[in-house]
PDB file of C-alpha atoms in Angstrom:
ATOM      1  CA  UNK A 263     -48.743  40.369 -59.961  1.00  0.00           C
ATOM      2  CA  UNK A 264     -48.345  39.981 -63.939  1.00  0.00           C
ATOM      3  CA  UNK A 265     -45.473  42.355 -63.990  1.00  0.00           C
ATOM      4  CA  UNK A 266     -43.512  40.346 -61.361  1.00  0.00           C
ATOM      5  CA  UNK A 267     -44.246  37.076 -62.999  1.00  0.00           C
ATOM      6  CA  UNK A 268     -43.117  38.681 -66.306  1.00  0.00           C
ATOM      7  CA  UNK A 269     -39.881  39.715 -64.879  1.00  0.00           C
ATOM      8  CA  UNK A 270     -39.268  36.387 -63.001  1.00  0.00           C
ATOM      9  CA  UNK A 271     -39.891  34.695 -66.455  1.00  0.00           C
ATOM     10  CA  UNK A 272     -37.376  37.034 -68.230  1.00  0.00           C
ATOM     11  CA  UNK A 273     -34.830  36.197 -65.378  1.00  0.00           C
ATOM     12  CA  UNK A 274     -35.555  32.615 -65.744  1.00  0.00           C
ATOM     13  CA  UNK A 275     -35.057  32.679 -69.457  1.00  0.00           C
ATOM     14  CA  UNK A 276     -31.693  34.596 -69.381  1.00  0.00           C
ATOM     15  CA  UNK A 277     -30.527  32.192 -66.606  1.00  0.00           C
ATOM     16  CA  UNK A 278     -31.475  29.403 -68.701  1.00  0.00           C
ATOM     17  CA  UNK A 279     -29.584  30.695 -71.773  1.00  0.00           C
ATOM     18  CA  UNK A 280     -26.603  31.336 -69.678  1.00  0.00           C
ATOM     19  CA  UNK A 281     -26.630  27.808 -68.427  1.00  0.00           C
ATOM     20  CA  UNK A 282     -26.939  26.380 -71.822  1.00  0.00           C
ATOM     21  CA  UNK A 283     -23.901  28.398 -72.879  1.00  0.00           C
ATOM     22  CA  UNK A 284     -22.026  26.952 -69.937  1.00  0.00           C
ATOM     23  CA  UNK A 285     -23.236  23.443 -70.569  1.00  0.00           C
ATOM     24  CA  UNK A 286     -22.236  23.630 -74.122  1.00  0.00           C
ATOM     25  CA  UNK A 287     -18.822  25.049 -73.037  1.00  0.00           C
ATOM     26  CA  UNK A 288     -18.343  22.143 -70.471  1.00  0.00           C
ATOM     27  CA  UNK A 289     -19.256  19.737 -73.180  1.00  0.00           C
ATOM     28  CA  UNK A 290     -16.837  21.008 -75.651  1.00  0.00           C
ATOM     29  CA  UNK A 291     -14.010  21.150 -72.738  1.00  0.00           C
ATOM     30  CA  UNK A 292     -14.831  17.451 -71.949  1.00  0.00           C
ATOM     31  CA  UNK A 293     -14.569  16.290 -75.537  1.00  0.00           C
ATOM     32  CA  UNK A 294     -11.291  18.202 -75.617  1.00  0.00           C
ATOM     33  CA  UNK A 295     -10.085  16.424 -72.506  1.00  0.00           C
ATOM     34  CA  UNK A 296     -11.162  12.998 -73.940  1.00  0.00           C
ATOM     35  CA  UNK A 297      -8.928  13.745 -77.012  1.00  0.00           C
ATOM     36  CA  UNK A 298      -5.978  13.795 -74.680  1.00  0.00           C
ATOM     37  CA  UNK A 299      -6.195   9.969 -74.427  1.00  0.00           C
ATOM     38  CA  UNK A 300      -5.019   9.896 -77.994  1.00  0.00           C
ATOM     39  CA  UNK A 301      -2.144  11.962 -77.268  1.00  0.00           C
ATOM     40  CA  UNK A 302       1.130   9.898 -77.314  1.00  0.00           C
ATOM     41  CA  UNK A 303       2.377   9.687 -73.951  1.00  0.00           C
ATOM     42  CA  UNK A 304       6.014   9.411 -73.117  1.00  0.00           C
ATOM     43  CA  UNK A 305       7.822   6.134 -71.995  1.00  0.00           C
ATOM     44  CA  UNK A 306       7.437   7.129 -68.274  1.00  0.00           C
ATOM     45  CA  UNK A 307       4.388   8.695 -66.558  1.00  0.00           C
ATOM     46  CA  UNK A 308       5.328  12.293 -65.313  1.00  0.00           C
ATOM     47  CA  UNK A 309       8.140  12.675 -67.872  1.00  0.00           C
ATOM     48  CA  UNK A 310       8.196  15.885 -69.660  1.00  0.00           C
ATOM     49  CA  UNK A 311       6.285  16.158 -72.829  1.00  0.00           C
ATOM     50  CA  UNK A 312       8.232  17.177 -75.838  1.00  0.00           C
ATOM     51  CA  UNK A 313       5.402  19.241 -77.443  1.00  0.00           C
ATOM     52  CA  UNK A 314       2.846  21.037 -75.312  1.00  0.00           C
ATOM     53  CA  UNK A 315       0.774  21.759 -78.482  1.00  0.00           C
ATOM     54  CA  UNK A 316      -1.122  18.563 -78.079  1.00  0.00           C
ATOM     55  CA  UNK A 317      -2.437  19.313 -74.541  1.00  0.00           C
ATOM     56  CA  UNK A 318      -6.015  20.959 -74.493  1.00  0.00           C
ATOM     57  CA  UNK A 319      -5.999  24.759 -73.635  1.00  0.00           C
ATOM     58  CA  UNK A 320      -8.491  23.955 -70.733  1.00  0.00           C
ATOM     59  CA  UNK A 321      -6.043  21.648 -69.109  1.00  0.00           C
ATOM     60  CA  UNK A 322      -3.162  24.054 -69.731  1.00  0.00           C
ATOM     61  CA  UNK A 323      -4.770  26.859 -68.017  1.00  0.00           C
ATOM     62  CA  UNK A 324      -6.315  24.946 -65.101  1.00  0.00           C
ATOM     63  CA  UNK A 325      -3.092  23.578 -64.386  1.00  0.00           C
ATOM     64  CA  UNK A 326      -1.314  26.923 -64.278  1.00  0.00           C
ATOM     65  CA  UNK A 327      -4.139  28.389 -62.255  1.00  0.00           C
ATOM     66  CA  UNK A 328      -3.660  25.523 -59.756  1.00  0.00           C
ATOM     67  CA  UNK A 329      -0.039  25.973 -59.427  1.00  0.00           C
ATOM     68  CA  UNK A 330      -0.435  29.834 -59.103  1.00  0.00           C
ATOM     69  CA  UNK A 331       1.021  30.768 -62.450  1.00  0.00           C
ATOM     70  CA  UNK A 332      -0.747  33.226 -64.486  1.00  0.00           C
ATOM     71  CA  UNK A 333      -2.582  31.970 -67.582  1.00  0.00           C
ATOM     72  CA  UNK A 334      -0.938  32.244 -71.119  1.00  0.00           C
ATOM     73  CA  UNK A 335      -1.529  35.612 -72.452  1.00  0.00           C
ATOM     74  CA  UNK A 336      -4.435  36.092 -74.922  1.00  0.00           C
ATOM     75  CA  UNK A 337      -6.401  33.167 -73.116  1.00  0.00           C
ATOM     76  CA  UNK A 338      -8.496  33.515 -69.943  1.00  0.00           C
ATOM     77  CA  UNK A 339     -10.962  31.040 -68.428  1.00  0.00           C
ATOM     78  CA  UNK A 340     -13.569  32.607 -66.046  1.00  0.00           C
ATOM     79  CA  UNK A 341     -13.134  31.388 -62.491  1.00  0.00           C
ATOM     80  CA  UNK A 342     -16.235  29.403 -62.438  1.00  0.00           C
ATOM     81  CA  UNK A 343     -15.257  27.249 -65.456  1.00  0.00           C
ATOM     82  CA  UNK A 344     -11.795  26.382 -63.801  1.00  0.00           C
ATOM     83  CA  UNK A 345     -13.458  25.633 -60.516  1.00  0.00           C
ATOM     84  CA  UNK A 346     -16.108  23.334 -62.415  1.00  0.00           C
ATOM     85  CA  UNK A 347     -13.155  21.643 -64.476  1.00  0.00           C
ATOM     86  CA  UNK A 348     -11.220  21.253 -61.235  1.00  0.00           C
ATOM     87  CA  UNK A 349     -14.312  19.766 -59.321  1.00  0.00           C
ATOM     88  CA  UNK A 350     -14.899  17.288 -62.030  1.00  0.00           C
ATOM     89  CA  UNK A 351     -11.423  16.012 -62.062  1.00  0.00           C
ATOM     90  CA  UNK A 352     -11.396  15.734 -58.345  1.00  0.00           C
ATOM     91  CA  UNK A 353     -14.696  14.015 -58.319  1.00  0.00           C
ATOM     92  CA  UNK A 354     -13.466  11.458 -60.954  1.00  0.00           C
ATOM     93  CA  UNK A 355     -10.101  10.975 -58.960  1.00  0.00           C
ATOM     94  CA  UNK A 356     -12.375  10.328 -55.870  1.00  0.00           C
ATOM     95  CA  UNK A 357     -14.465   7.790 -57.741  1.00  0.00           C
ATOM     96  CA  UNK A 358     -11.464   5.947 -59.196  1.00  0.00           C
ATOM     97  CA  UNK A 359      -9.816   6.104 -55.553  1.00  0.00           C
ATOM     98  CA  UNK A 360     -12.889   4.529 -54.127  1.00  0.00           C
ATOM     99  CA  UNK A 361     -12.945   1.882 -56.888  1.00  0.00           C
ATOM    100  CA  UNK A 362      -9.487   1.186 -56.377  1.00  0.00           C
ATOM    101  CA  UNK A 363      -9.630   0.450 -52.588  1.00  0.00           C
ATOM    102  CA  UNK A 364     -12.847  -1.523 -53.352  1.00  0.00           C
ATOM    103  CA  UNK A 365     -10.772  -3.871 -55.816  1.00  0.00           C
ATOM    104  CA  UNK A 366      -7.881  -3.945 -53.591  1.00  0.00           C
ATOM    105  CA  UNK A 367     -10.156  -5.156 -50.625  1.00  0.00           C
ATOM    106  CA  UNK A 368     -11.526  -7.690 -52.989  1.00  0.00           C
ATOM    107  CA  UNK A 369      -7.969  -8.877 -54.071  1.00  0.00           C
ATOM    108  CA  UNK A 370      -6.902  -9.330 -50.507  1.00  0.00           C
ATOM    109  CA  UNK A 371     -10.160 -11.445 -49.816  1.00  0.00           C
ATOM    110  CA  UNK A 372      -9.212 -13.565 -52.802  1.00  0.00           C
ATOM    111  CA  UNK A 373      -5.683 -13.954 -52.049  1.00  0.00           C
ATOM    112  CA  UNK A 374      -6.895 -14.953 -48.364  1.00  0.00           C
ATOM    113  CA  UNK A 375      -9.337 -17.512 -49.775  1.00  0.00           C
ATOM    114  CA  UNK A 376      -6.762 -18.846 -52.176  1.00  0.00           C
ATOM    115  CA  UNK A 377      -4.228 -19.335 -49.218  1.00  0.00           C
ATOM    116  CA  UNK A 378      -6.836 -21.119 -47.188  1.00  0.00           C
ATOM    117  CA  UNK A 379      -7.719 -23.484 -50.051  1.00  0.00           C
ATOM    118  CA  UNK A 380      -4.126 -24.032 -50.922  1.00  0.00           C
ATOM    119  CA  UNK A 381      -3.258 -25.144 -47.275  1.00  0.00           C
ATOM    120  CA  UNK A 382      -6.491 -27.355 -47.248  1.00  0.00           C
ATOM    121  CA  UNK A 383      -5.608 -28.971 -50.210  1.00  0.00           C
ATOM    122  CA  UNK A 384      -1.874 -29.561 -48.829  1.00  0.00           C
ATOM    123  CA  UNK A 385      -3.567 -31.167 -45.738  1.00  0.00           C
ATOM    124  CA  UNK A 386      -5.801 -33.244 -47.715  1.00  0.00           C
ATOM    125  CA  UNK A 387      -2.847 -34.602 -49.829  1.00  0.00           C
ATOM    126  CA  UNK A 388      -1.040 -35.280 -46.663  1.00  0.00           C
ATOM    127  CA  UNK A 389      -4.031 -37.109 -45.288  1.00  0.00           C
ATOM    128  CA  UNK A 390      -4.502 -39.245 -48.494  1.00  0.00           C
ATOM    129  CA  UNK A 391      -0.764 -40.270 -48.403  1.00  0.00           C
ATOM    130  CA  UNK A 392      -1.061 -41.257 -44.798  1.00  0.00           C
ATOM    131  CA  UNK A 393      -4.208 -43.282 -45.795  1.00  0.00           C
ATOM    132  CA  UNK A 394      -2.367 -45.055 -48.574  1.00  0.00           C
ATOM    133  CA  UNK A 395       0.391 -45.815 -46.143  1.00  0.00           C
ATOM    134  CA  UNK A 396      -2.502 -47.603 -43.956  1.00  0.00           C
ATOM    135  CA  UNK A 397      -3.622 -49.411 -46.833  1.00  0.00           C
ATOM    136  CA  UNK A 398      -0.173 -50.503 -47.839  1.00  0.00           C
ATOM    137  CA  UNK A 399       0.578 -51.835 -44.273  1.00  0.00           C
ATOM    138  CA  UNK A 400      -3.025 -53.756 -44.268  1.00  0.00           C
ATOM    139  CA  UNK A 401      -2.182 -55.296 -47.676  1.00  0.00           C
ATOM    140  CA  UNK A 402       1.263 -56.478 -46.319  1.00  0.00           C
ATOM    141  CA  UNK A 403      -0.560 -58.940 -44.312  1.00  0.00           C
ATOM    142  CA  UNK A 404      -0.503 -62.521 -45.689  1.00  0.00           C
ATOM    143  CA  UNK A 405      -3.862 -63.621 -47.034  1.00  0.00           C
ATOM    144  CA  UNK A 406      -5.058 -60.140 -48.125  1.00  0.00           C
ATOM    145  CA  UNK A 407      -5.804 -59.624 -51.789  1.00  0.00           C
ATOM    146  CA  UNK A 408      -3.793 -57.301 -53.810  1.00  0.00           C
ATOM    147  CA  UNK A 409      -6.390 -55.487 -55.831  1.00  0.00           C
ATOM    148  CA  UNK A 410      -5.310 -51.911 -56.712  1.00  0.00           C
ATOM    149  CA  UNK A 411      -7.597 -49.166 -58.106  1.00  0.00           C
ATOM    150  CA  UNK A 412      -6.924 -45.787 -59.593  1.00  0.00           C
ATOM    151  CA  UNK A 413      -6.980 -43.976 -56.052  1.00  0.00           C
ATOM    152  CA  UNK A 414      -4.096 -46.297 -54.593  1.00  0.00           C
ATOM    153  CA  UNK A 415      -1.961 -45.748 -57.831  1.00  0.00           C
ATOM    154  CA  UNK A 416      -2.379 -42.019 -57.844  1.00  0.00           C
ATOM    155  CA  UNK A 417      -1.098 -41.742 -54.172  1.00  0.00           C
ATOM    156  CA  UNK A 418       1.487 -44.583 -54.376  1.00  0.00           C
ATOM    157  CA  UNK A 419       3.842 -42.545 -56.217  1.00  0.00           C
ATOM    158  CA  UNK A 420       3.536 -39.696 -53.808  1.00  0.00           C
ATOM    159  CA  UNK A 421       3.906 -42.375 -50.948  1.00  0.00           C
ATOM    160  CA  UNK A 422       7.272 -43.655 -52.657  1.00  0.00           C
ATOM    161  CA  UNK A 423       8.395 -40.193 -53.301  1.00  0.00           C
ATOM    162  CA  UNK A 424       7.819 -39.251 -49.587  1.00  0.00           C
ATOM    163  CA  UNK A 425      10.004 -42.385 -48.542  1.00  0.00           C
ATOM    164  CA  UNK A 426      12.786 -41.660 -51.148  1.00  0.00           C
ATOM    165  CA  UNK A 427      15.894 -40.229 -49.173  1.00  0.00           C
ATOM    166  CA  UNK A 428      17.257 -38.242 -52.213  1.00  0.00           C
ATOM    167  CA  UNK A 429      13.987 -36.363 -52.685  1.00  0.00           C
ATOM    168  CA  UNK A 430      13.767 -35.629 -48.929  1.00  0.00           C
ATOM    169  CA  UNK A 431      17.420 -34.444 -48.741  1.00  0.00           C
ATOM    170  CA  UNK A 432      16.620 -32.183 -51.942  1.00  0.00           C
ATOM    171  CA  UNK A 433      13.604 -30.746 -50.419  1.00  0.00           C
ATOM    172  CA  UNK A 434      15.488 -29.952 -47.117  1.00  0.00           C
ATOM    173  CA  UNK A 435      18.345 -28.527 -49.148  1.00  0.00           C
ATOM    174  CA  UNK A 436      15.900 -26.192 -51.270  1.00  0.00           C
ATOM    175  CA  UNK A 437      14.335 -25.093 -47.943  1.00  0.00           C
ATOM    176  CA  UNK A 438      17.751 -24.173 -46.294  1.00  0.00           C
ATOM    177  CA  UNK A 439      18.508 -22.145 -49.540  1.00  0.00           C
ATOM    178  CA  UNK A 440      15.218 -20.500 -49.461  1.00  0.00           C
ATOM    179  CA  UNK A 441      15.541 -19.291 -45.849  1.00  0.00           C
ATOM    180  CA  UNK A 442      19.132 -18.004 -46.611  1.00  0.00           C
ATOM    181  CA  UNK A 443      17.825 -15.712 -49.331  1.00  0.00           C
ATOM    182  CA  UNK A 444      17.428 -12.039 -48.776  1.00  0.00           C
ATOM    183  CA  UNK A 445      13.695 -10.649 -48.361  1.00  0.00           C
ATOM    184  CA  UNK A 446      14.044  -9.041 -51.847  1.00  0.00           C
ATOM    185  CA  UNK A 447      15.226 -12.191 -53.471  1.00  0.00           C
ATOM    186  CA  UNK A 448      12.281 -14.083 -51.834  1.00  0.00           C
ATOM    187  CA  UNK A 449      10.040 -11.386 -53.135  1.00  0.00           C
ATOM    188  CA  UNK A 450      11.544 -11.754 -56.544  1.00  0.00           C
ATOM    189  CA  UNK A 451      11.132 -15.534 -56.558  1.00  0.00           C
ATOM    190  CA  UNK A 452       7.592 -15.592 -55.441  1.00  0.00           C
ATOM    191  CA  UNK A 453       6.629 -13.232 -58.351  1.00  0.00           C
TER     192      UNK A 453
END
């Protein structure tokens, strides 16, 4: 029984030493990958990099193995390390994809909320102008006092603008021109 435990202990110690070496290699590869962010990128993503010397070796070799090209002579990565590097990169991609979808959902919800609030604001402005019109009508009767407060003054300009035939005509013309634009021009204009 003691001999079996001794054998298991030696196997566990050797496995632990091997795992420590793999962890050290992985940490070194990850630090090498992190230095990639300091590499000057070309103007467009995906454009050819003029000097491949700045790209870390693990990425070059993993990319070559991924596309089925043999690794460069003199350097060889064990299959397990390539798989671990690819699994790290793919899990990071999946995390970014999930976060991106989450942010896009939040963005759609915010845009929906903004549109709803904007339409509510427009409705409230129209209601206020109608109320001002009623106040103006009631004040037109003889014997009514003409005291005006800030609220009336604020909406009087909008009321007068609504009655102005020139501004009404220009609004209609703007709407007609907007409807005659192509979808690309409308998208550019809205941006």
